[in-house]
Amino acid sequence: MYAPPIHRLITELGKLPGVGARTAQRLALHILRASPQDAAALAASIQEVKERIGLCEICFNFAEGPRCRVCSDERRDAGLICVVEEAGDVIPIERTHEFRGRYHVLGGALSPIDGVDPADLKIAELYRRVADHAEPIREVVLATNSTTTGEATALHIADTLRERAPDVVVTR
Ligand code: ZN
């Protein structure tokens, strides 16, 4: 029905989360009607994030360069870590302007049914951070989601931290 380039665009857009076949078609037609400048800006911004954005070497949040903005900010309390599942979970916490500590992004939640175990997440990296005396950690706030997997992840981390780092305060 469509020329091959349009069909390819619809196929690619349809791979995005929450975008069904009809939405993919609607978006593709919108891009076709857009100005060449707007379409080029969209394509360039996709390419740019893939080229310039990686994971922070400390907290695994998205970062342009080796460290994210929070980890590069000397004013943020390095002794307080908020553990979240995904990088997107940092945004609503930052919006409150109430949290002055740093983050640790796990990259998901424990789910034995889906085959996600501790080795698939940045959990060992969290324990390493807590054990690293160059940067003493006083408190770890477990802000994983209130789903079954999020709760299981928080429990797992809380148990391990209590054993390995009894001086660190763990809160949910
Ligand atoms: Zn960071």
CSV table of C-alpha atoms in Angstrom, one decimal, residues 59 61 70 76 82 84-96 103-105:
chain,number,residue,atom,x,y,z
A,59,CYS,CA,25.4,5.7,39.3
A,61,ASN,CA,22.1,7.2,35.1
A,70,VAL,CA,24.3,14.7,39.8
A,76,ARG,CA,25.1,16.9,46.2
A,82,CYS,CA,18.7,6.8,46.4
A,84,VAL,CA,15.9,3.4,41.6
A,85,GLU,CA,15.0,0.9,39.0
A,86,GLU,CA,15.3,3.0,35.8
A,87,ALA,CA,17.0,6.2,34.8
A,88,GLY,CA,13.5,7.6,34.2
A,89,ASP,CA,12.7,7.2,37.9
A,90,VAL,CA,15.3,9.9,38.7
A,91,ILE,CA,13.3,12.6,37.0
A,92,PRO,CA,10.2,12.8,39.3
A,93,ILE,CA,12.5,12.7,42.4
A,94,GLU,CA,14.6,15.5,41.0
A,95,ARG,CA,11.5,17.5,40.2
A,96,THR,CA,10.6,17.7,43.9
A,103,TYR,CA,21.4,8.1,42.8
A,104,HIS,CA,22.1,4.5,41.9
A,105,VAL,CA,20.2,3.2,38.8
